[in-house]
Short mmCIF file of N, CA and C in Angstrom, two decimals:
data_model
loop_
_atom_site.label_atom_id
_atom_site.label_comp_id
_atom_site.label_asym_id
_atom_site.label_seq_id
_atom_site.Cartn_x
_atom_site.Cartn_y
_atom_site.Cartn_z
N UNK A 1 38.35 42.97 13.36
CA UNK A 1 38.99 42.55 14.30
C UNK A 1 38.31 42.60 15.59
N UNK A 2 38.35 41.48 16.14
CA UNK A 2 37.80 41.43 17.62
C UNK A 2 38.31 42.27 18.66
N UNK A 3 37.64 42.67 19.64
CA UNK A 3 38.42 43.71 20.56
C UNK A 3 38.71 42.38 21.70
N UNK A 4 39.85 42.75 22.22
CA UNK A 4 40.36 41.97 23.53
C UNK A 4 40.99 42.75 24.72
N UNK A 5 40.73 42.52 25.76
CA UNK A 5 41.23 43.31 26.73
C UNK A 5 42.61 43.02 27.01
N UNK A 6 43.57 43.89 27.36
CA UNK A 6 44.97 43.78 27.61
C UNK A 6 45.31 42.35 28.37
N UNK A 7 44.48 42.34 29.55
CA UNK A 7 45.01 41.31 30.52
C UNK A 7 44.06 40.04 30.60
N UNK A 8 43.63 39.51 29.56
CA UNK A 8 42.87 38.51 29.55
C UNK A 8 43.37 37.17 30.00
N UNK A 9 44.65 36.78 29.98
CA UNK A 9 45.05 35.64 30.28
C UNK A 9 46.13 35.71 31.42
N UNK A 10 46.73 36.82 31.68
CA UNK A 10 47.79 37.06 32.60
C UNK A 10 47.38 37.82 33.84
N UNK A 11 46.09 37.49 34.30
CA UNK A 11 45.80 38.33 35.42
C UNK A 11 46.59 37.70 36.80
N UNK A 12 47.13 38.91 37.45
CA UNK A 12 47.97 38.46 38.54
C UNK A 12 46.72 38.12 39.83
N UNK A 13 47.48 37.32 40.64
CA UNK A 13 46.50 37.10 41.97
C UNK A 13 46.97 37.89 43.02
N UNK A 14 47.81 38.64 42.83
CA UNK A 14 48.43 39.80 43.92
C UNK A 14 47.28 40.68 43.78
N UNK A 15 46.83 41.27 44.73
CA UNK A 15 45.85 42.39 44.91
C UNK A 15 45.89 43.70 44.29
N UNK A 16 47.14 44.21 44.60
CA UNK A 16 47.37 45.61 43.84
C UNK A 16 47.62 45.46 42.39
N UNK A 17 48.31 44.38 41.97
CA UNK A 17 48.71 44.13 40.55
C UNK A 17 47.40 43.61 39.88
N UNK A 18 46.47 42.84 40.38
CA UNK A 18 45.11 42.51 39.76
C UNK A 18 44.33 43.66 39.76
N UNK A 19 44.35 44.58 40.81
CA UNK A 19 43.71 45.87 40.73
C UNK A 19 44.00 46.77 39.58
N UNK A 20 45.54 46.90 39.40
CA UNK A 20 45.94 47.83 38.20
C UNK A 20 45.52 47.14 36.91
N UNK A 21 45.76 45.90 36.83
CA UNK A 21 45.29 45.12 35.55
C UNK A 21 43.92 45.50 35.29
N UNK A 22 43.01 45.12 36.17
CA UNK A 22 41.53 45.38 35.80
C UNK A 22 41.16 46.72 35.58
N UNK A 23 42.12 47.71 36.07
CA UNK A 23 41.71 49.19 35.66
C UNK A 23 42.24 49.36 34.27
N UNK A 24 43.21 48.74 33.93
CA UNK A 24 43.54 48.77 32.57
C UNK A 24 42.70 48.11 31.58
N UNK A 25 41.92 46.99 32.17
CA UNK A 25 41.28 46.31 31.19
C UNK A 25 39.80 47.18 31.10
N UNK A 26 39.28 47.80 32.26
CA UNK A 26 38.20 48.63 32.10
C UNK A 26 38.38 50.07 31.31
N UNK A 27 39.69 50.60 31.22
CA UNK A 27 39.99 51.62 30.49
C UNK A 27 39.86 51.43 28.99
N UNK A 28 40.38 50.17 28.74
CA UNK A 28 40.50 49.57 27.33
C UNK A 28 39.00 49.25 26.84
N UNK A 29 38.13 48.95 27.65
CA UNK A 29 36.85 48.66 27.29
C UNK A 29 35.99 50.24 27.15
N UNK A 30 36.36 51.05 28.08
CA UNK A 30 35.88 52.26 27.83
C UNK A 30 36.33 53.23 26.52
N UNK A 31 37.56 52.73 26.22
CA UNK A 31 38.11 53.37 25.02
C UNK A 31 37.58 52.70 23.80
N UNK A 32 37.60 51.30 24.00
CA UNK A 32 36.72 50.77 22.73
C UNK A 32 35.42 51.11 22.61
N UNK A 33 34.45 51.30 23.65
CA UNK A 33 33.29 51.88 23.84
C UNK A 33 33.21 53.40 23.06
N UNK A 34 33.97 54.22 23.46
CA UNK A 34 34.19 55.41 22.84
C UNK A 34 34.53 55.45 21.41
N UNK A 35 35.25 54.47 20.94
CA UNK A 35 35.50 54.46 19.42
C UNK A 35 34.48 54.08 18.75
N UNK A 36 33.60 52.93 19.41
CA UNK A 36 32.41 52.41 18.61
C UNK A 36 31.31 53.54 18.44
N UNK A 37 31.19 54.45 19.53
CA UNK A 37 30.18 55.40 19.56
C UNK A 37 30.67 56.19 18.46
N UNK A 38 31.83 56.74 18.41
CA UNK A 38 32.22 57.70 17.18
C UNK A 38 32.29 57.21 15.95
N UNK A 39 32.57 55.94 15.68
CA UNK A 39 32.27 55.19 14.51
C UNK A 39 30.71 55.09 14.30
N UNK A 40 29.89 55.02 14.88
CA UNK A 40 28.47 54.97 14.83
C UNK A 40 28.07 56.49 14.33
N UNK A 41 28.39 57.20 15.03
CA UNK A 41 28.25 58.73 14.94
C UNK A 41 28.61 59.20 13.51
N UNK A 42 29.86 58.83 13.24
CA UNK A 42 30.47 59.08 11.86
C UNK A 42 29.55 58.54 10.69
N UNK A 43 29.06 57.18 10.95
CA UNK A 43 28.22 56.49 9.89
C UNK A 43 26.93 57.23 9.88
N UNK A 44 26.20 57.38 11.03
CA UNK A 44 24.93 58.31 10.69
C UNK A 44 24.92 59.54 10.10
N UNK A 45 26.25 60.23 10.19
CA UNK A 45 26.38 61.52 9.61
C UNK A 45 26.43 61.34 8.25
N UNK A 46 27.28 60.34 7.90
CA UNK A 46 27.46 59.88 6.53
C UNK A 46 26.17 59.35 5.53
N UNK A 47 25.47 58.68 6.30
CA UNK A 47 24.15 58.36 5.85
C UNK A 47 23.20 59.51 5.77
N UNK A 48 23.21 60.34 6.58
CA UNK A 48 22.44 61.59 6.35
C UNK A 48 22.65 62.08 5.13
N UNK A 49 24.15 62.36 4.96
CA UNK A 49 24.66 63.23 3.78
C UNK A 49 24.27 62.35 2.57
N UNK A 50 24.09 61.00 2.38
CA UNK A 50 23.93 60.08 1.34
C UNK A 50 22.42 60.40 1.22
N UNK A 51 21.83 60.34 2.20
CA UNK A 51 20.18 60.33 2.04
C UNK A 51 19.83 61.83 1.47
N UNK A 52 20.59 62.84 1.77
CA UNK A 52 20.44 64.15 1.23
C UNK A 52 20.83 64.21 -0.15
N UNK A 53 21.60 63.62 -0.58
CA UNK A 53 22.23 63.43 -1.84
C UNK A 53 21.00 62.74 -2.72
N UNK A 54 20.75 61.58 -2.27
CA UNK A 54 19.77 60.68 -2.68
C UNK A 54 18.33 61.52 -2.98
N UNK A 55 18.18 62.31 -1.84
CA UNK A 55 16.82 63.03 -2.09
C UNK A 55 17.05 64.15 -3.02
N UNK A 56 18.16 64.68 -3.17
CA UNK A 56 18.49 65.94 -4.09
C UNK A 56 18.17 65.15 -5.50
N UNK A 57 18.70 63.82 -5.71
CA UNK A 57 18.72 63.15 -7.12
C UNK A 57 17.08 62.80 -7.46
N UNK A 58 16.39 62.46 -6.39
CA UNK A 58 15.05 62.16 -6.58
C UNK A 58 14.40 63.49 -7.01
N UNK A 59 14.69 64.50 -6.38
CA UNK A 59 13.96 65.66 -6.72
C UNK A 59 14.32 66.30 -8.22
N UNK A 60 15.44 65.99 -8.58
CA UNK A 60 15.89 66.42 -10.03
C UNK A 60 15.38 65.61 -11.01
N UNK A 61 14.94 64.22 -10.72
CA UNK A 61 14.32 63.40 -11.41
C UNK A 61 12.80 63.63 -11.48
N UNK A 62 12.37 64.12 -10.53
CA UNK A 62 10.83 64.43 -10.36
C UNK A 62 10.69 65.57 -11.36
N UNK A 63 11.60 66.63 -11.26
CA UNK A 63 11.50 68.06 -12.03
C UNK A 63 11.53 67.87 -13.64
N UNK A 64 12.38 66.80 -13.99
CA UNK A 64 12.81 66.37 -15.22
C UNK A 64 11.28 65.53 -15.89
N UNK A 65 10.88 64.90 -14.88
CA UNK A 65 9.46 64.07 -15.44
C UNK A 65 8.37 64.99 -15.56
N UNK A 66 8.31 66.15 -14.69
CA UNK A 66 7.11 67.09 -14.67
C UNK A 66 7.49 67.71 -16.11
N UNK A 67 8.72 68.10 -16.48
CA UNK A 67 8.63 68.73 -17.77
C UNK A 67 8.50 68.15 -18.70
N UNK A 68 8.75 66.68 -18.84
CA UNK A 68 8.53 66.05 -19.98
C UNK A 68 7.08 65.71 -20.20
N UNK A 69 6.25 65.74 -18.88
CA UNK A 69 4.98 65.66 -19.00
C UNK A 69 4.36 66.92 -19.71
N UNK A 70 4.83 68.03 -19.18
CA UNK A 70 4.48 69.09 -19.80
C UNK A 70 4.61 69.31 -21.30
N UNK A 71 5.65 68.65 -21.78
CA UNK A 71 6.20 68.89 -23.30
C UNK A 71 5.69 67.87 -23.87
N UNK A 72 4.85 67.00 -23.64
CA UNK A 72 4.61 65.61 -24.18
C UNK A 72 3.51 65.87 -25.17
N UNK A 73 3.30 65.45 -26.33
CA UNK A 73 2.39 65.63 -27.15
C UNK A 73 1.29 64.26 -26.88
N UNK A 74 0.12 64.48 -26.97
CA UNK A 74 -0.71 63.30 -26.66
C UNK A 74 -1.18 62.75 -27.87
N UNK A 75 -1.80 61.72 -27.76
CA UNK A 75 -2.33 60.99 -29.19
C UNK A 75 -3.11 62.00 -29.89
N UNK A 76 -4.18 62.43 -29.12
CA UNK A 76 -5.28 63.36 -29.87
C UNK A 76 -4.29 64.77 -30.57
N UNK A 77 -3.57 65.12 -29.79
CA UNK A 77 -2.56 65.99 -30.41
C UNK A 77 -1.91 65.74 -31.97
N UNK A 78 -1.46 64.57 -31.82
CA UNK A 78 -0.68 64.04 -32.97
C UNK A 78 -1.64 63.50 -34.14
N UNK A 79 -2.87 63.11 -33.59
CA UNK A 79 -4.08 62.98 -34.64
C UNK A 79 -4.32 64.00 -35.35
N UNK A 80 -4.55 65.21 -34.63
CA UNK A 80 -4.83 66.43 -35.16
C UNK A 80 -3.93 66.92 -36.12
N UNK A 81 -2.70 66.86 -35.72
CA UNK A 81 -1.44 67.35 -36.58
C UNK A 81 -1.50 66.51 -37.86
N UNK A 82 -1.79 64.99 -37.76
CA UNK A 82 -1.65 64.40 -39.06
C UNK A 82 -2.82 64.53 -39.79
N UNK A 83 -3.82 64.75 -39.32
CA UNK A 83 -5.11 65.08 -40.32
C UNK A 83 -5.01 66.61 -40.97
N UNK A 84 -4.18 67.29 -40.21
CA UNK A 84 -4.15 68.69 -40.83
C UNK A 84 -3.06 68.50 -41.98
N UNK A 85 -2.04 67.84 -41.58
CA UNK A 85 -1.08 67.56 -42.67
C UNK A 85 -1.54 66.95 -43.94
N UNK A 86 -2.21 65.72 -43.85
CA UNK A 86 -2.95 65.03 -44.67
C UNK A 86 -3.84 65.94 -45.70
N UNK A 87 -4.60 66.57 -45.07
CA UNK A 87 -5.43 67.51 -45.74
C UNK A 87 -4.71 68.52 -46.58
N UNK A 88 -3.43 69.15 -46.14
CA UNK A 88 -2.59 70.09 -46.53
C UNK A 88 -1.86 69.33 -47.86
N UNK A 89 -1.63 68.05 -47.73
CA UNK A 89 -0.90 67.29 -48.70
C UNK A 89 -1.89 67.06 -49.94
N UNK A 90 -3.07 66.62 -49.51
CA UNK A 90 -4.06 66.19 -50.52
C UNK A 90 -4.45 67.69 -51.27
N UNK A 91 -4.63 68.84 -50.58
CA UNK A 91 -4.82 70.03 -51.35
C UNK A 91 -3.57 70.52 -52.41
N UNK A 92 -2.50 70.17 -52.09
CA UNK A 92 -1.31 70.22 -52.71
C UNK A 92 -1.54 69.43 -53.84
N UNK A 93 -1.67 68.17 -53.46
CA UNK A 93 -1.58 67.12 -54.71
C UNK A 93 -2.92 67.39 -55.71
N UNK A 94 -4.01 67.77 -55.17
CA UNK A 94 -5.12 68.45 -56.31
C UNK A 94 -4.77 69.77 -56.96
N UNK A 95 -3.69 70.20 -56.59
CA UNK A 95 -3.72 71.57 -57.20
C UNK A 95 -4.53 72.66 -56.61
N UNK A 96 -4.95 72.52 -55.16
CA UNK A 96 -5.71 73.65 -54.86
C UNK A 96 -5.10 74.63 -53.93
N UNK A 97 -3.72 74.25 -53.66
CA UNK A 97 -2.99 75.18 -52.70
C UNK A 97 -1.99 75.82 -53.82
N UNK A 98 -2.33 76.84 -54.52
CA UNK A 98 -1.34 77.38 -55.33
C UNK A 98 0.09 77.99 -54.67
N UNK A 99 -0.12 78.69 -53.51
CA UNK A 99 1.22 79.17 -52.89
C UNK A 99 2.11 77.98 -52.53
N UNK A 100 1.59 76.92 -52.06
CA UNK A 100 2.54 75.87 -51.80
C UNK A 100 2.97 75.19 -52.96
N UNK A 101 2.28 75.33 -54.05
CA UNK A 101 2.79 74.62 -55.38
C UNK A 101 3.90 75.61 -55.75
N UNK A 102 3.73 76.99 -55.83
CA UNK A 102 4.61 77.89 -56.55
C UNK A 102 5.94 77.75 -55.52
N UNK A 103 5.83 77.72 -54.10
CA UNK A 103 7.14 77.54 -53.38
C UNK A 103 7.68 76.39 -53.77
N UNK A 104 6.99 75.17 -54.08
CA UNK A 104 7.79 74.02 -54.36
C UNK A 104 8.52 74.13 -55.47
N UNK A 105 7.87 74.56 -56.57
CA UNK A 105 8.42 74.80 -57.80
C UNK A 105 9.80 75.67 -57.62
N UNK A 106 9.67 76.77 -57.03
CA UNK A 106 10.74 77.64 -56.86
C UNK A 106 11.86 76.89 -56.15
N UNK A 107 11.73 76.27 -55.11
CA UNK A 107 12.55 75.32 -54.54
C UNK A 107 13.25 74.42 -55.65
N UNK A 108 12.50 73.75 -56.30
CA UNK A 108 13.13 72.84 -57.27
C UNK A 108 13.73 73.50 -58.40
N UNK A 109 13.48 74.87 -58.85
CA UNK A 109 14.37 75.57 -59.79
C UNK A 109 15.56 75.87 -59.23
N UNK A 110 15.51 76.34 -57.74
CA UNK A 110 16.95 76.65 -57.19
C UNK A 110 17.65 75.44 -57.01
N UNK A 111 17.37 74.38 -56.83
CA UNK A 111 18.08 73.19 -56.71
C UNK A 111 18.56 72.51 -58.21
N UNK A 112 18.15 73.30 -59.27
CA UNK A 112 18.32 72.81 -60.72
C UNK A 112 17.64 71.30 -60.83
N UNK A 113 16.51 70.95 -60.35
CA UNK A 113 15.73 69.93 -60.50
C UNK A 113 14.94 69.97 -61.80
N UNK A 114 14.54 71.25 -62.12
CA UNK A 114 13.57 71.72 -63.35
C UNK A 114 14.12 72.84 -63.98
#
């Protein structure tokens, strides 16, 4: 809503009435200016709070990214584990890992598969 002074169209030509009306107009302008200043101050405060919350969210996301970076497995790590597991499977398949074979047979007996 646009601001309008109280005596825009009805200004008296009488000296004292005109003076009083002008004083009312200036007081209204001053009050509107004060209200605008307060609204601007409130908005600045709200934005600062919002910025603080945003910065907090950014910090949390950065911490999560750092944790993920520390916990991630690299391709080389996965290749190493893969080759170790393949080697173990081959040794079991060829009958060279008697402990693992015994454990597998015992598990199958417990499940009633053999």
